[in-house]
Amino acid sequence: MTTQSGGSGSGHGLDVEALKREVEDLRKEVSGLVQTTAKAANERIRKASKQAGDWANDAGKHAVEYRDDLEDRIREHPFTALGLAVAAGFVVAAITRRR
């Protein structure tokens, strides 16, 4: 920025106006950068949200398949399932008693 002196006597009127224009230009440029950054961030958030939703759906499907498989095995071998449940109960009881 250079100092220009005009016929007005003070010579600073042009400097102030030039500075105002530069500040306004910078404001517009920063505003544009903020908007561009916000759009990019929103796009990344949208993609990550979709991916998380897909993973959640897959996990839900796998959980249902696992539950169905477990139910089938329990129906096929009820006494084995009961024995495992009793053994698990003893293990949990032994662990909690020691604390």
Backbone as numpy.savetxt, mean C-alpha at the origin, in Angstrom:
# Nx Ny Nz CAx CAy CAz Cx Cy Cz
18.97 36.94 -12.53 18.12 38.09 -12.53 19.02 39.30 -12.53
18.71 40.25 -13.40 19.51 41.46 -13.48 18.66 42.64 -13.08
19.33 43.64 -12.60 18.63 44.84 -12.21 18.50 45.72 -13.42
17.28 46.09 -13.72 17.04 46.98 -14.84 16.50 48.28 -14.29
17.03 49.32 -14.80 16.51 50.61 -14.34 15.72 51.21 -15.47
14.55 51.64 -15.14 13.68 52.25 -16.13 13.58 53.73 -15.87
12.70 54.36 -16.55 12.54 55.79 -16.39 11.72 56.14 -15.17
11.28 55.16 -14.37 10.43 55.44 -13.23 11.19 56.00 -12.04
12.46 55.92 -12.06 13.24 56.48 -10.98 13.76 55.43 -10.03
12.92 54.50 -9.57 13.40 53.53 -8.58 14.16 52.40 -9.25
13.71 51.95 -10.42 14.41 50.89 -11.13 14.11 49.51 -10.58
13.33 49.40 -9.54 13.06 48.10 -8.94 11.71 47.54 -9.35
10.89 48.32 -10.01 9.57 47.85 -10.42 9.66 46.68 -11.37
10.59 46.71 -12.31 10.74 45.61 -13.26 11.28 44.37 -12.57
12.17 44.54 -11.61 12.70 43.39 -10.88 11.61 42.68 -10.11
10.74 43.41 -9.47 9.65 42.82 -8.70 8.70 42.08 -9.63
8.36 42.67 -10.74 7.46 42.02 -11.70 8.11 40.76 -12.27
9.38 40.83 -12.60 10.09 39.65 -13.12 10.12 38.56 -12.06
10.37 38.94 -10.82 10.39 37.98 -9.73 9.02 37.34 -9.53
7.97 38.14 -9.63 6.61 37.61 -9.51 6.33 36.60 -10.61
6.75 36.89 -11.83 6.54 35.96 -12.95 7.32 34.67 -12.72
8.55 34.79 -12.24 9.36 33.60 -11.98 8.73 32.74 -10.89
8.26 33.40 -9.84 7.60 32.66 -8.76 6.35 31.98 -9.27
5.57 32.66 -10.08 4.35 32.07 -10.65 4.71 30.89 -11.55
5.76 31.04 -12.37 6.20 29.94 -13.23 6.63 28.74 -12.39
7.36 29.00 -11.33 7.80 27.91 -10.44 6.60 27.24 -9.77
5.64 28.06 -9.35 4.44 27.51 -8.72 3.72 26.57 -9.68
3.58 27.00 -10.93 2.92 26.15 -11.93 3.70 24.88 -12.19
5.02 25.00 -12.24 5.86 23.83 -12.49 5.77 22.83 -11.33
5.83 23.34 -10.11 5.71 22.47 -8.94 4.32 21.83 -8.90
3.30 22.60 -9.22 1.95 22.06 -9.25 1.85 20.92 -10.27
2.44 21.12 -11.43 2.44 20.06 -12.44 3.18 18.82 -11.97
4.32 19.02 -11.31 5.07 17.89 -10.79 4.28 17.14 -9.71
3.60 17.88 -8.87 2.78 17.25 -7.82 1.66 16.42 -8.46
1.02 16.97 -9.47 -0.06 16.24 -10.14 0.47 14.99 -10.82
1.61 15.11 -11.48 2.21 13.95 -12.16 2.58 12.88 -11.14
3.17 13.30 -10.04 3.56 12.36 -8.99 2.33 11.70 -8.38
1.28 12.47 -8.16 0.05 11.92 -7.59 -0.57 10.89 -8.53
-0.57 11.19 -9.82 -1.13 10.23 -10.79 -0.32 8.93 -10.78
1.01 9.06 -10.76 1.86 7.87 -10.75 1.64 7.07 -9.46
1.55 7.76 -8.33 1.33 7.08 -7.06 -0.03 6.38 -7.04
-1.05 7.04 -7.55 -2.38 6.43 -7.60 -2.39 5.18 -8.48
-1.67 5.23 -9.57 -1.60 4.07 -10.47 -0.90 2.90 -9.77
0.19 3.20 -9.07 0.90 2.13 -8.36 0.03 1.56 -7.25
-0.70 2.43 -6.55 -1.60 1.96 -5.49 -2.70 1.09 -6.07
-3.24 1.50 -7.21 -4.30 0.72 -7.86 -3.78 -0.67 -8.24
-2.58 -0.71 -8.81 -2.01 -2.01 -9.21 -1.72 -2.88 -7.99
-1.16 -2.29 -6.94 -0.85 -3.06 -5.73 -2.13 -3.55 -5.07
-3.16 -2.73 -5.08 -4.44 -3.13 -4.50 -5.04 -4.30 -5.27
-4.97 -4.24 -6.58 -5.49 -5.34 -7.40 -4.71 -6.62 -7.14
-3.39 -6.49 -7.04 -2.56 -7.67 -6.79 -2.86 -8.25 -5.41
-3.02 -7.39 -4.42 -3.36 -7.88 -3.08 -4.71 -8.57 -3.08
-5.66 -8.02 -3.82 -6.97 -8.65 -3.93 -6.88 -10.01 -4.59
-6.05 -10.10 -5.64 -5.86 -11.39 -6.31 -5.25 -12.41 -5.36
-4.24 -11.97 -4.60 -3.61 -12.89 -3.64 -4.60 -13.33 -2.57
-5.44 -12.41 -2.11 -6.44 -12.76 -1.09 -7.44 -13.76 -1.65
-7.87 -13.56 -2.89 -8.80 -14.51 -3.51 -8.16 -15.89 -3.63
-6.90 -15.92 -4.07 -6.20 -17.20 -4.19 -6.07 -17.89 -2.83
-5.72 -17.10 -1.81 -5.57 -17.67 -0.46 -6.91 -18.22 0.02
-7.99 -17.50 -0.25 -9.31 -17.97 0.14 -9.67 -19.27 -0.55
-9.36 -19.35 -1.85 -9.64 -20.59 -2.59 -8.84 -21.76 -2.02
-7.56 -21.50 -1.72 -6.72 -22.57 -1.17 -7.22 -23.00 0.21
-7.68 -22.04 1.01 -8.19 -22.38 2.34 -9.44 -23.25 2.23
-10.31 -22.93 1.30 -11.52 -23.74 1.10 -11.15 -25.14 0.64
-10.20 -25.24 -0.29 -9.75 -26.56 -0.77 -9.15 -27.37 0.36
-8.31 -26.70 1.19 -7.68 -27.39 2.32 -8.73 -27.87 3.31
-9.70 -27.01 3.61 -10.77 -27.39 4.54 -11.55 -28.59 4.00
-11.91 -28.53 2.71 -12.66 -29.63 2.11 -11.86 -30.93 2.16
-10.57 -30.85 1.87 -9.71 -32.03 1.91 -9.63 -32.58 3.33
-9.50 -31.69 4.30 -9.43 -32.12 5.70 -10.73 -32.79 6.13
-11.85 -32.21 5.73 -13.14 -32.83 6.07 -13.25 -34.23 5.47
-12.81 -34.38 4.22 -12.86 -35.70 3.58 -11.99 -36.70 4.34
-10.81 -36.29 4.75 -9.91 -37.20 5.47 -10.50 -37.58 6.84
-11.15 -36.63 7.49 -11.77 -36.93 8.78 -12.91 -37.94 8.61
-13.69 -37.77 7.54 -14.79 -38.73 7.28 -14.24 -40.11 6.94
-13.12 -40.16 6.23 -12.53 -41.44 5.85 -11.90 -42.15 7.05
-11.32 -41.39 7.98 -10.59 -41.97 9.12 -11.00 -41.24 10.41
-12.23 -41.47 10.88 -12.70 -40.72 12.05 -11.92 -41.02 13.34
-11.51 -42.28 13.54 -10.82 -42.62 14.77 -9.40 -42.05 14.79
-8.77 -42.02 13.65 -7.44 -41.41 13.55 -7.53 -39.91 13.85
-8.56 -39.27 13.30 -8.76 -37.84 13.54 -9.01 -37.58 15.02
-9.81 -38.42 15.65 -10.09 -38.26 17.07 -8.82 -38.46 17.90
-8.03 -39.46 17.55 -6.77 -39.70 18.26 -5.81 -38.53 18.12
-5.72 -37.98 16.93 -4.85 -36.82 16.74 -5.34 -35.62 17.53
-6.65 -35.43 17.61 -7.20 -34.31 18.37 -6.89 -34.47 19.86
-7.02 -35.69 20.38 -6.73 -35.94 21.79 -5.24 -35.72 22.06
-4.39 -36.21 21.17 -2.94 -36.03 21.33 -2.58 -34.54 21.30
-3.18 -33.81 20.40 -2.92 -32.37 20.33 -3.37 -31.68 21.62
-4.48 -32.11 22.17 -4.95 -31.55 23.44 -3.98 -31.80 24.58
-3.42 -33.02 24.64 -2.43 -33.32 25.67 -1.18 -32.47 25.52
-0.74 -32.27 24.29 0.45 -31.45 24.03 0.21 -30.00 24.47
-0.92 -29.47 24.11 -1.25 -28.08 24.49 -1.34 -27.98 26.01
-1.97 -28.94 26.64 -2.10 -28.92 28.09 -0.72 -28.99 28.76
0.16 -29.84 28.24 1.50 -29.97 28.82 2.29 -28.68 28.65
2.16 -28.04 27.55 2.89 -26.79 27.30 2.37 -25.68 28.21
1.07 -25.57 28.35 0.50 -24.47 29.14 0.69 -24.71 30.65
0.79 -25.96 31.08 1.00 -26.26 32.49 2.40 -25.86 32.95
3.38 -25.95 32.09 4.77 -25.65 32.44 4.99 -24.15 32.58
4.16 -23.34 32.05 4.35 -21.88 32.09 3.83 -21.34 33.33
